[in-house]
Tab-separated table of C-alpha atoms and ligand atoms in Angstrom:
chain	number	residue	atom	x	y	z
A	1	UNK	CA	25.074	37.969	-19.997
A	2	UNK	CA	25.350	37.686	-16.215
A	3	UNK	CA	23.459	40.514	-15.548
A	4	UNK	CA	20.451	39.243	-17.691
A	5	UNK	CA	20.662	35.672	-16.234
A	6	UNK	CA	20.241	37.707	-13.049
A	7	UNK	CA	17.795	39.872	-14.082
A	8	UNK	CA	15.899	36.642	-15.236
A	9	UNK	CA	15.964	35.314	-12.056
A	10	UNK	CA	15.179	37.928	-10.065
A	11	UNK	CA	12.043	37.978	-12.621
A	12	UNK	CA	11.075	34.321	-12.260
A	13	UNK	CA	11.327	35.028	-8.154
A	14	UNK	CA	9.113	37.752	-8.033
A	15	UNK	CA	6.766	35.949	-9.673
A	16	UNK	CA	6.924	32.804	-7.613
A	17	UNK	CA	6.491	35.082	-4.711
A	18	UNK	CA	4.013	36.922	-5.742
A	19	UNK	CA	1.781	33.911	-6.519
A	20	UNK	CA	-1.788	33.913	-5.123
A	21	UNK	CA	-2.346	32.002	-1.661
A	22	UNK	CA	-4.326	29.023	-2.133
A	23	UNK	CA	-7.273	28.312	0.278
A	24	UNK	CA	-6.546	24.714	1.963
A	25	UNK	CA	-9.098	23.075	4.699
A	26	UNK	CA	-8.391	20.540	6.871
A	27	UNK	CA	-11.256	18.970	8.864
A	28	UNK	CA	-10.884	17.283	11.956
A	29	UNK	CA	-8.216	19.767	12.403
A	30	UNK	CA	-7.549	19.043	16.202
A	31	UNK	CA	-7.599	15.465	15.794
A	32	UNK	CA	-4.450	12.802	15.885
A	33	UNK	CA	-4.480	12.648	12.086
A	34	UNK	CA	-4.253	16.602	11.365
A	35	UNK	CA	-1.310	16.913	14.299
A	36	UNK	CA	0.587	14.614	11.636
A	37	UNK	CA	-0.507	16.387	8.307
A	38	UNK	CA	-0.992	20.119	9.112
A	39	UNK	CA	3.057	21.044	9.111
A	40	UNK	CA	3.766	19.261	5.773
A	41	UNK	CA	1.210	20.471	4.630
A	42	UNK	CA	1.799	24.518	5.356
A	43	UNK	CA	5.740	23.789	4.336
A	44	UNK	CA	5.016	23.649	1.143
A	45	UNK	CA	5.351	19.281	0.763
A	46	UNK	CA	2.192	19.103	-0.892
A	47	UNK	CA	0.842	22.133	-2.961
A	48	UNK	CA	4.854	23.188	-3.976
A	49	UNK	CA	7.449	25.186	-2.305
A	50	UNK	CA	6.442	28.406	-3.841
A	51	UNK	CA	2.739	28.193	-3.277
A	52	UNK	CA	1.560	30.410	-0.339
A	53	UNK	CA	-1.031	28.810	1.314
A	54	UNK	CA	-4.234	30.072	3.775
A	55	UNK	CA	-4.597	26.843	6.040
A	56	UNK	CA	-8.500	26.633	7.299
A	57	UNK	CA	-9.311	24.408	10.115
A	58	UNK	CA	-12.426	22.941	10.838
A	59	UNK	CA	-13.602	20.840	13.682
A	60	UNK	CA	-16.358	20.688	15.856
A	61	UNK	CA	-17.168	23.517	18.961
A	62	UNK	CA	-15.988	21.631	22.015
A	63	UNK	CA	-12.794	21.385	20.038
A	64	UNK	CA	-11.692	24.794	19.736
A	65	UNK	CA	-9.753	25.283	22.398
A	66	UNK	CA	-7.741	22.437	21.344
A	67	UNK	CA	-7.737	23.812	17.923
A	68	UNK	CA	-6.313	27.672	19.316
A	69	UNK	CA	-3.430	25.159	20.560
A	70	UNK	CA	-2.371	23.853	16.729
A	71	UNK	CA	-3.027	27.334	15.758
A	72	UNK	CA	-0.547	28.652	18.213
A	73	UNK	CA	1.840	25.610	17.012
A	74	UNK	CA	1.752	26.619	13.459
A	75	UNK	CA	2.657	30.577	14.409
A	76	UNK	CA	5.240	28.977	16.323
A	77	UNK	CA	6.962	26.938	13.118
A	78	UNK	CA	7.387	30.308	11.369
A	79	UNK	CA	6.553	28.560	7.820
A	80	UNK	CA	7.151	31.554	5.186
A	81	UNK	CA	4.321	29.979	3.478
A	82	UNK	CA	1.872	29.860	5.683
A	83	UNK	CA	0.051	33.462	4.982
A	84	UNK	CA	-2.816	32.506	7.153
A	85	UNK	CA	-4.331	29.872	9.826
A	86	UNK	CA	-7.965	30.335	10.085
A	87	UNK	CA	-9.558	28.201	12.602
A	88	UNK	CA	-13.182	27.277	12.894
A	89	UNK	CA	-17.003	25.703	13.321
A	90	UNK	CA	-18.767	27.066	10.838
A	91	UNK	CA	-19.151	25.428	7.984
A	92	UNK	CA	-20.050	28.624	5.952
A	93	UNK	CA	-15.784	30.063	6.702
A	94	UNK	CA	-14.285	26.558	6.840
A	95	UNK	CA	-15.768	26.023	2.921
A	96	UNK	CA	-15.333	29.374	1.386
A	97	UNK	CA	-13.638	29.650	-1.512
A	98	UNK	CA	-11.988	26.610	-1.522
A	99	UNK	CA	-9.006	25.325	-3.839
A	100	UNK	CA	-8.639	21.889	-1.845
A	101	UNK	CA	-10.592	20.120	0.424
A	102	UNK	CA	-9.194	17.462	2.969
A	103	UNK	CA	-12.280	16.050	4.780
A	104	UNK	CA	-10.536	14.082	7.857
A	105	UNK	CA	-13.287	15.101	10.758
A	106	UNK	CA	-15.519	12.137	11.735
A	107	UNK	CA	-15.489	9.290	13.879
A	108	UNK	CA	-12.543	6.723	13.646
A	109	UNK	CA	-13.203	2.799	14.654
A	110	UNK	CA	-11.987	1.365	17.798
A	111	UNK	CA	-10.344	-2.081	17.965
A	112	UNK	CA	-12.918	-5.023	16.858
A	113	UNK	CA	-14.650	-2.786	14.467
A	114	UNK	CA	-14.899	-2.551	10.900
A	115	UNK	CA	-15.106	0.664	9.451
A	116	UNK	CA	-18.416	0.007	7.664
A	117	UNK	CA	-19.263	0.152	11.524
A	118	UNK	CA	-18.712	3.656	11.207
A	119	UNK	CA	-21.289	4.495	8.632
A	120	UNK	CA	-24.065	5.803	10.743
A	121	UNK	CA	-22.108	8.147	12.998
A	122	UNK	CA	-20.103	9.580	9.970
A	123	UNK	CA	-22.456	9.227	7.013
A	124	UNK	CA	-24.201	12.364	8.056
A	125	UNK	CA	-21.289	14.579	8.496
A	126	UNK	CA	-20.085	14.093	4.433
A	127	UNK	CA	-23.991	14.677	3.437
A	128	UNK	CA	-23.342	18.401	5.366
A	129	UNK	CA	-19.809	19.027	4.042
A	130	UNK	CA	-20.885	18.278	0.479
A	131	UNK	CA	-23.573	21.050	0.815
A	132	UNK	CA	-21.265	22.820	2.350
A	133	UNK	CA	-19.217	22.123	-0.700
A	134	UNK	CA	-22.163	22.609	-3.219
A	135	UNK	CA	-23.017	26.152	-1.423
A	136	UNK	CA	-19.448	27.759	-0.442
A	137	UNK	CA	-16.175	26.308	-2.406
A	138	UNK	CA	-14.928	26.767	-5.764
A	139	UNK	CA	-16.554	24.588	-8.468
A	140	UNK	CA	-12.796	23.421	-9.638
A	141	UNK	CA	-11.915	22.432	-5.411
A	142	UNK	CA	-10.414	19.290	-5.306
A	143	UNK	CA	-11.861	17.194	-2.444
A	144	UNK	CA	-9.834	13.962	-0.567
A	145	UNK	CA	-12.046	12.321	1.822
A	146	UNK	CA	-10.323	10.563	4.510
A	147	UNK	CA	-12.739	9.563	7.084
A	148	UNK	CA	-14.015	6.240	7.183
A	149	UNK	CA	-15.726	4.713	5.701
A	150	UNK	CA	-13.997	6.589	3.190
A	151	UNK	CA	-15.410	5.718	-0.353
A	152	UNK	CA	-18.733	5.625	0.513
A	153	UNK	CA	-18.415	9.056	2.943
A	154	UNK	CA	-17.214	10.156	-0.646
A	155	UNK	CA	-19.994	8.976	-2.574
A	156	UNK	CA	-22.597	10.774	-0.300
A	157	UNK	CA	-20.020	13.917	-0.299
A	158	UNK	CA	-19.973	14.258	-4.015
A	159	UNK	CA	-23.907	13.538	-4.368
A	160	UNK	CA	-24.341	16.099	-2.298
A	161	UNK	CA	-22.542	18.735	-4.268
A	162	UNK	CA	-23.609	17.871	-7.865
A	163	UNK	CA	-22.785	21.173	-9.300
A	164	UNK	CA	-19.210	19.991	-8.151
A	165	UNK	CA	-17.726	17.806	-10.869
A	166	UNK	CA	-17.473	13.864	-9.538
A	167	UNK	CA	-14.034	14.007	-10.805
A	168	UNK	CA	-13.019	16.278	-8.076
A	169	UNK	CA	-13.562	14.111	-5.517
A	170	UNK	CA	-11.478	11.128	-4.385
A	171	UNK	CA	-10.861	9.175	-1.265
A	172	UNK	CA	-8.149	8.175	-0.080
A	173	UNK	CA	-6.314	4.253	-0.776
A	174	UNK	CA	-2.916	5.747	-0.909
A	175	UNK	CA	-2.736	4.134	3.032
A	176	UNK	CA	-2.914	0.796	1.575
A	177	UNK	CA	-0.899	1.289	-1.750
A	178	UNK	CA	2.098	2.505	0.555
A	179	UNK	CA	1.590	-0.618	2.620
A	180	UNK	CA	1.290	-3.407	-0.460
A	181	UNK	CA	4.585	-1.189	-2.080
A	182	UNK	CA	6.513	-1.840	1.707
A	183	UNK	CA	5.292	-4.866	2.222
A	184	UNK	CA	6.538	-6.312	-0.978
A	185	UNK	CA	10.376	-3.937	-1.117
A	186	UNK	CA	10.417	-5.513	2.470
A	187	UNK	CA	9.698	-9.014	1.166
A	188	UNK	CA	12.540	-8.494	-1.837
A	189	UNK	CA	15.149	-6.361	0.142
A	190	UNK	CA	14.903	-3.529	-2.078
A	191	UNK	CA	13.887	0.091	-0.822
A	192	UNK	CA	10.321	1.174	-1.033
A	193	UNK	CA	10.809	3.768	-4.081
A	194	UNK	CA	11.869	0.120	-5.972
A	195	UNK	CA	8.773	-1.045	-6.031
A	196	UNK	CA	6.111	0.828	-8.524
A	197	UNK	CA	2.644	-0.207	-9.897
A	198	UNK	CA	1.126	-1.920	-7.388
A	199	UNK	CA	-2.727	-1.464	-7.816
A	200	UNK	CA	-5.627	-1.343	-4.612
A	201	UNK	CA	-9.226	-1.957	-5.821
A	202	UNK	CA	-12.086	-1.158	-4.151
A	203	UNK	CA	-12.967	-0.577	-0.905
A	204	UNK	CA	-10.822	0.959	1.858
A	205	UNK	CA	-11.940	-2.096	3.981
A	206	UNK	CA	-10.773	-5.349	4.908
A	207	UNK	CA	-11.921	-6.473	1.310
A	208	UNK	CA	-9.957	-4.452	-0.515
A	209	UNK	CA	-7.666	-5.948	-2.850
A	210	UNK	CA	-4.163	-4.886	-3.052
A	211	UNK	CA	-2.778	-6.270	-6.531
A	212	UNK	CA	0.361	-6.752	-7.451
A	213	UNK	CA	-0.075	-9.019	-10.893
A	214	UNK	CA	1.189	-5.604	-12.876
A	215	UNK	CA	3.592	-4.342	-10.288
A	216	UNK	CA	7.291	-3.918	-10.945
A	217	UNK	CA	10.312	-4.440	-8.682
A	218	UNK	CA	13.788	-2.833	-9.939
A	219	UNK	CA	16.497	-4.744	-7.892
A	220	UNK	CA	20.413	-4.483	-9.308
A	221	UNK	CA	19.175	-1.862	-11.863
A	222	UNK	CA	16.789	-4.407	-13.797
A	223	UNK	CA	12.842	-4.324	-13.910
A	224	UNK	CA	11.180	-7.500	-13.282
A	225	UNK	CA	7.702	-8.534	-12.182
A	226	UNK	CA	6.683	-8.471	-8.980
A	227	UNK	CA	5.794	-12.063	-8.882
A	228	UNK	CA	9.038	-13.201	-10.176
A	229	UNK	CA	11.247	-10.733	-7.797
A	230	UNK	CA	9.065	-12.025	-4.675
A	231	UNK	CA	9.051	-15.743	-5.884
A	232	UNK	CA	6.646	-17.059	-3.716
A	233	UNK	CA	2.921	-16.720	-5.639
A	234	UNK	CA	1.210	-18.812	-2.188
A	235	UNK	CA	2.473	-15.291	-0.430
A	236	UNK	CA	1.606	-13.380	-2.565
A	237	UNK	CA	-1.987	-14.674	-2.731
A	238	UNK	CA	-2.392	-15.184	0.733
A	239	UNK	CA	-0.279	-13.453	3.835
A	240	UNK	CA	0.682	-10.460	1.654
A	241	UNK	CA	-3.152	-9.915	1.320
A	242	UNK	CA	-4.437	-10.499	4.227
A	243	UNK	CA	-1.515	-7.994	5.884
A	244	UNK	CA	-2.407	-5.227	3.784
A	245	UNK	CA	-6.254	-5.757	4.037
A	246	UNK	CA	-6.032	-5.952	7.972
A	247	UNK	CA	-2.922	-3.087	8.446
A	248	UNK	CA	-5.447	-0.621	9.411
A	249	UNK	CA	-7.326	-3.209	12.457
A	250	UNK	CA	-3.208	-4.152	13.529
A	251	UNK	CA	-2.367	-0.267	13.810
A	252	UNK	CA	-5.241	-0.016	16.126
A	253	UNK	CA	-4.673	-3.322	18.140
A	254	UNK	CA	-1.146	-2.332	19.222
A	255	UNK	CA	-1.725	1.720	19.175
A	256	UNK	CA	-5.080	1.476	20.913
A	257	UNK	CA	-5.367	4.539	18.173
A	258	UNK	CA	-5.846	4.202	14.377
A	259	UNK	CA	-3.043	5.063	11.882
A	260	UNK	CA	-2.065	8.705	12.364
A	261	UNK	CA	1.746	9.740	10.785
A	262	UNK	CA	0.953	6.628	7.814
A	263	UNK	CA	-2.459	8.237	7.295
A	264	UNK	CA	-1.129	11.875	7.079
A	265	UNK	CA	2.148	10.765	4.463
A	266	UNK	CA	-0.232	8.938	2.643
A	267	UNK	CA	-2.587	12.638	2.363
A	268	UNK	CA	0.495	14.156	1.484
A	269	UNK	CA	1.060	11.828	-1.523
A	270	UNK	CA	-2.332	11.596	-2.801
A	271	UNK	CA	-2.904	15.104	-3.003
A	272	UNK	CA	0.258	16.287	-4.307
A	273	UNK	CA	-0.037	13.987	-6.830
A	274	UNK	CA	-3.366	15.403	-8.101
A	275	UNK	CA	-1.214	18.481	-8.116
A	276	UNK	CA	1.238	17.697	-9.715
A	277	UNK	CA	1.203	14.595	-11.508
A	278	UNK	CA	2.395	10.723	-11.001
A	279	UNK	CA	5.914	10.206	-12.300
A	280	UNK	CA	6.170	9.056	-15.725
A	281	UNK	CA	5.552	5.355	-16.320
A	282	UNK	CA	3.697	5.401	-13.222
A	283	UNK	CA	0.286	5.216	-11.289
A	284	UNK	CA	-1.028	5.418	-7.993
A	285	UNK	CA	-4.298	4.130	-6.511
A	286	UNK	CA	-6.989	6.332	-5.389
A	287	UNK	CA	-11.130	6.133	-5.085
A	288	UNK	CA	-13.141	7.700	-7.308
A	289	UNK	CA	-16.328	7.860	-9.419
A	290	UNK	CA	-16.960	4.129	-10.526
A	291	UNK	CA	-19.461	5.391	-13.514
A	292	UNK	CA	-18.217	4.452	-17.142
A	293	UNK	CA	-15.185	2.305	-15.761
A	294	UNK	CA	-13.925	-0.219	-18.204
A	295	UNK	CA	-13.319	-3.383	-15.452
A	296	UNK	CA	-17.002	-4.323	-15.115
A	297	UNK	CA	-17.343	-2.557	-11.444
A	298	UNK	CA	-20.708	-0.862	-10.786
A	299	UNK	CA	-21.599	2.383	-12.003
A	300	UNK	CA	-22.577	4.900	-9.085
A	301	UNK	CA	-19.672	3.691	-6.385
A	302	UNK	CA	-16.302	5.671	-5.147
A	303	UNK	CA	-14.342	2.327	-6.272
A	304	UNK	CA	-9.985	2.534	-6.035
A	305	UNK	CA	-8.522	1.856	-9.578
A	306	UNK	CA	-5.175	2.672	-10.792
A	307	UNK	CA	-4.887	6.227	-12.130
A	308	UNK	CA	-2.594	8.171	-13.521
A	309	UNK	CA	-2.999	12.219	-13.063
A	310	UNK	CA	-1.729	14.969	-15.394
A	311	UNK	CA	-3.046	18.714	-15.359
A	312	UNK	CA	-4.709	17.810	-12.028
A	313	UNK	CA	-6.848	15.201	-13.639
A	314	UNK	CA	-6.667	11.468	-13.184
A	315	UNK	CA	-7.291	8.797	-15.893
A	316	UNK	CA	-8.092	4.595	-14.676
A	317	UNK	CA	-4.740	2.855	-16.623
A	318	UNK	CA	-7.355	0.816	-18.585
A	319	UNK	CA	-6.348	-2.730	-20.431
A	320	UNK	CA	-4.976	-4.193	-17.856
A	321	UNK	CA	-5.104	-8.702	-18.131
A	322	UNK	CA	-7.414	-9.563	-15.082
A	323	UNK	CA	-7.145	-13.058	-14.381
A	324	UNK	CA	-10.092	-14.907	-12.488
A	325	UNK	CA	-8.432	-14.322	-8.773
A	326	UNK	CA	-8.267	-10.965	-9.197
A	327	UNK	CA	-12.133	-11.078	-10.936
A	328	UNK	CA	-13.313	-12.283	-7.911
A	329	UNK	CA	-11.555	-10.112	-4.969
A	330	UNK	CA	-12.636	-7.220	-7.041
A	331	UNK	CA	-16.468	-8.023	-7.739
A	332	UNK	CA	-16.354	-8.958	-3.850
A	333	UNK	CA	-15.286	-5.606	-3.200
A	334	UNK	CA	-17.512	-3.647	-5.224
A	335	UNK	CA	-20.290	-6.301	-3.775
A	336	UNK	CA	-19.555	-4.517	-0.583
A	337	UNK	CA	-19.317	-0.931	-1.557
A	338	UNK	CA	-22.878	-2.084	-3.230
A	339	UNK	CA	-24.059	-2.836	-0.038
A	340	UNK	CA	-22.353	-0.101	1.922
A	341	UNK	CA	-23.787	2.945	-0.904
A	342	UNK	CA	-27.509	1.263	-0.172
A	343	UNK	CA	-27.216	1.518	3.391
A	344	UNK	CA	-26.244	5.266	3.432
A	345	UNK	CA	-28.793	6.220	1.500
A	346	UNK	CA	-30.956	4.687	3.733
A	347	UNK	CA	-29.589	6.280	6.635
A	348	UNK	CA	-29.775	9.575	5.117
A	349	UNK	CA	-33.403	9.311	3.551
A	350	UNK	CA	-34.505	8.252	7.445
B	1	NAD	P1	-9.439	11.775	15.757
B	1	NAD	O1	-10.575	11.315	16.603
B	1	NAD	O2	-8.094	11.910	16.371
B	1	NAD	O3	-9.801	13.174	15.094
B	1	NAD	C1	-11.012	13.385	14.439
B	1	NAD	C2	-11.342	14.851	14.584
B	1	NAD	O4	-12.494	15.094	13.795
B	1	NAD	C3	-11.673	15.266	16.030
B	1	NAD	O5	-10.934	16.413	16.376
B	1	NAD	C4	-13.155	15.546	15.962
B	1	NAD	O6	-13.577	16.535	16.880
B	1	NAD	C5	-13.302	15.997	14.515
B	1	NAD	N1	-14.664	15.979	14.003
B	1	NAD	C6	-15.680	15.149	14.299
B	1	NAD	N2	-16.794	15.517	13.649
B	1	NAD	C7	-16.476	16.597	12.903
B	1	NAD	C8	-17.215	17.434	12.032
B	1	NAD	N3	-18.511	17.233	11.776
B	1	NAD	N4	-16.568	18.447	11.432
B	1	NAD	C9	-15.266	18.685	11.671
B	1	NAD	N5	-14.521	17.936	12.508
B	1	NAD	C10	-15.131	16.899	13.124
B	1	NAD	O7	-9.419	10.782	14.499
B	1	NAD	P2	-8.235	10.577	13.427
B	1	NAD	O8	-7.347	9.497	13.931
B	1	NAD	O9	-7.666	11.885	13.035
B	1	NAD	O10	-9.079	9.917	12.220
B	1	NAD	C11	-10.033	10.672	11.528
B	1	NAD	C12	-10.764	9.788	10.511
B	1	NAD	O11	-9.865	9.317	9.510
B	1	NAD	C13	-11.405	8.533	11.108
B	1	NAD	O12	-12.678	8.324	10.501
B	1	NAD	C14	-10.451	7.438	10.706
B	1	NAD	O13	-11.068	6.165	10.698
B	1	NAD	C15	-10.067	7.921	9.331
B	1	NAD	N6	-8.846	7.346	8.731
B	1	NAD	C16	-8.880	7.047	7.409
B	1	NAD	C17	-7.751	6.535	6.772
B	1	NAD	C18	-7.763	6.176	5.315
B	1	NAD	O14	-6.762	5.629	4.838
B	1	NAD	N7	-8.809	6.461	4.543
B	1	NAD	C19	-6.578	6.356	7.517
B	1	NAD	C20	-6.582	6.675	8.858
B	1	NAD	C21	-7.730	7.167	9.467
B	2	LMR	C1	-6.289	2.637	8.448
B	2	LMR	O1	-6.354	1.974	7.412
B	2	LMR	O2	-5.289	2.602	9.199
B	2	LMR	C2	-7.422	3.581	8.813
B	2	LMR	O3	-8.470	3.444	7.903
B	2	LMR	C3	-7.883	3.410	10.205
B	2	LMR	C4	-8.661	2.124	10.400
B	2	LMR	O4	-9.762	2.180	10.947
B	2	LMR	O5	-8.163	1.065	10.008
C-alpha cells in the first residue's frame, strides 16, 4: 500500500514538474513598481508553486541597462521556477506568445496631479501594446493594465486588440479594495482577512467609490455588516471615502513617489485570482468591460464592479440593493470614465 501511495506521488510530481512554462510579461520592467512585483511573481505567489514560468520584460531602450541589472537580480534569487528572464524593447519578443500580460510601463503622476492628467502621455502607449497584443500573444492571454489612467488605458488596450476577447482584459482596483478592506479592519480592530465584500466602482480616480453597504466584518467568530461592526454611518459616508479615494495622491505627497510594494501586492492578488479563483462566498473588485452590465453604467467603459472568478473567468455579483448614495457616486464615476473614453479617442484619432 505504501509503495503505491509512493508510486502515486512520485507520479503526481513528475507531472507537476513537468508542466509547461508559462510566458509572463511585465512592462515597465525597470521601473519602482516591477522592483516590487517581479520576485513574487517568478516564486511562484501568483501563477502557483508548480507552474514554471518564462518572465519577459519590457521597457523602453534607455532603460536597458537598468533592466540587465533586475535581470542579474533575478539569476541571483535562484527561483527553481524561473526557467527564463527575457529582457527587452521590442514589442514583437516582449508580446509573443503570451499567457498573461501585466501592462505597468507608462508615465506615473507627480504630486498635484490627477491621473486623468496622465492620459495624453500614456494613452498612446496601450493603443501600441494592444496591437502588439492583437498581432503577437495568445488569443486566451489574460491582460491587467496597471498604468494610469488605468481603465481607460484598458479600454483603448482592448479596442485595439479586438480579436482578443474584452473579457481578457481588466485593470487593476485591487489597490483601492485592499485599502477600503484596511481601512475599515483598522477602524473595527479586526485583522484585514476579517473584512470581505467590500465593493470599488468605477474609476481608479479620485471618484471612485469604495462601497461598503454589502461588506461583512467577522469579529469574535460572528458575521455582521459592515455598517453595524463600524457604527459610525457619518464615517463611513464621509472620511472613509474620501481616504480611500485620495490614498493614491497621500502615497505620493509623503513618498515624493507613487505607491510601489501596495501596487505590486495588489498585482499579485488580482491576477492570481483570475487564476485561480476568489474564495467561496467571496468577490473582489476589478475593471472590466462595462457592456451588458446590469447596474445602469454605460456600455463601452472599463468600469470596477464586484466579480467573482471561476475557471479564469469573472462574473459582476449582480442583484445587489443600490440605495440613492451609492446611485449617485457611481453614475458620477462612470460620468467621468464617459468623459475620460471621449478624450482618448480624441487623442488617438489626432
Ligand atoms: P516608474 O516610473 O517607476 O516605472 C515605469 C516604467 O515604465 C519605467 O521603467 C519606464 O521606462 C517604463 N516605460 C515607459 N514607457 C514604456 C513603454 N512604452 N513600454 C514599456 N515600458 C515603458 O513608475 P511606477 O511607479 O512603476 O508606475 C507605473 C505606472 O503604474 C504609472 O502609470 C502609475 O501611475 C501606475 N500605477 C497604477 C496603480 C493602480 O492601482 N492602477 C497603482 C500604482 C501605480
Ligand atoms: C495609486 O493609487 O497609488 C496609484 O494609482 C498611483 C497614483 O497616481 O495615485
Amino acid at each position: 500500500m505504501l509503495t503505491l501511495l509512493s508510486a502515486m506521488y512520485l507520479v503526481v510530481r513528475t507531472a507537476s514538474a513537468q508542466a509547461e512554462p508559462i510566458r509572463v510579461l511585465v512592462t515597465g520592467a525597470a521601473g519602482q513598481i516591477a522592483y516590487s512585483l517581479l520576485y513574487s511573481i517568478a516564486k511562484g505567489d501568483v501563477f502557483g508553486k508548480d507552474q514554471p514560468i518564462i518572465l519577459v520584460l519590457l521597457d523602453i531602450t534607455p532603460m536597458l541597462p537598468v533592466l540587465d541589472g533586475v535581470v542579474m537580480e533575478l539569476q541571483d534569487c535562484a527561483l527553481p521556477l524561473l526557467r527564463e528572464v527575457i529582457p527587452t524593447d521590442k514589442v514583437e519578443v516582449g508580446f509573443k506568445d503570451l499567457d498573461a500580460a501585466i501592462l505597468v510601463g507608462s508615465m506615473p503622476r507627480k504630486e498635484g496631479m490627477e491621473r486623468k492628467d496622465l492620459l495624453k502621455a500614456n494613452v498612446a502607449i496601450f493603443k501600441t501594446q494592444g496591437e502588439a497584443l492583437e498581432k503577437y500573444a495568445k488569443k486566451t492571454v489574460k491582460v491587467l493594465v496597471v498604468g494610469n489612467p488605468a481603465n481607460t488605458n484598458c479600454l483603448i488596450a482592448s479596442k485595439s486588440a479586438p480579436s482578443i476577447p474584452k473579457e481578457n482584459f481588466s485593470c487593476l482596483t485591487r489597490l483601492d479594495h485592499n485599502r477600503a478592506r484596511s481601512q475599515v479592519a483598522m477602524r473595527v480592530g479586526v485583522p484585514s482577512d476579517s473584512v470581505k465584500n467590500v465593493t470599488i466602482w468605477g474609476n481608479h480616480s479620485s471618484t471612485q467609490y469604495p462601497d461598503v453597504h454589502h461588506a461583512i466584518v467577522t469579529r469574535n467568530g460572528k458575521e455582521i455588516a459592515a455598517f453595524d461592526a463600524v457604527n459610525d454611518e457619518s464615517w463611513l459616508k464621509g472620511d472613509f471615502i474620501s481616504t480611500v479615494q485620495q490614498r493614491g495622491a497621500a502615497v505620493i505627497k509623503a513618498r515624493k513617489l507613487s505607491s510601489a510594494m501596495s501596487a505590486a501586492k495588489a498585482i499579485c492578488d488580482h491576477m492570481r485570482d483570475i487564476w485561480f479563483g476568489t474564495p467561496d462566498g467571496e468577490w473582489v473588485s476589478m475593471g472590466i468591460y462595462s457592456s451588458g452590465n446590469s447596474y445602469g453604467v454605460p456600455d463601452d467603459l472599463m468600469y470596477s464592479f464586484p466579480v467573482k472568478i471561476k475557471n479564469k473567468s469573472w462574473k459582476v455579483v449582480d442583484g445587489l440593493s443600490i440605495n440613492d448614495f451609492s446611485r449617485g457616486k457611481m453614475d458620477a464615476t462612470a460620468a467621468e470614465l464617459v468623459e475620460e473614453r471621449d478624450t482618448a479617442l480624441t487623442f488617438l484619432s489626432a
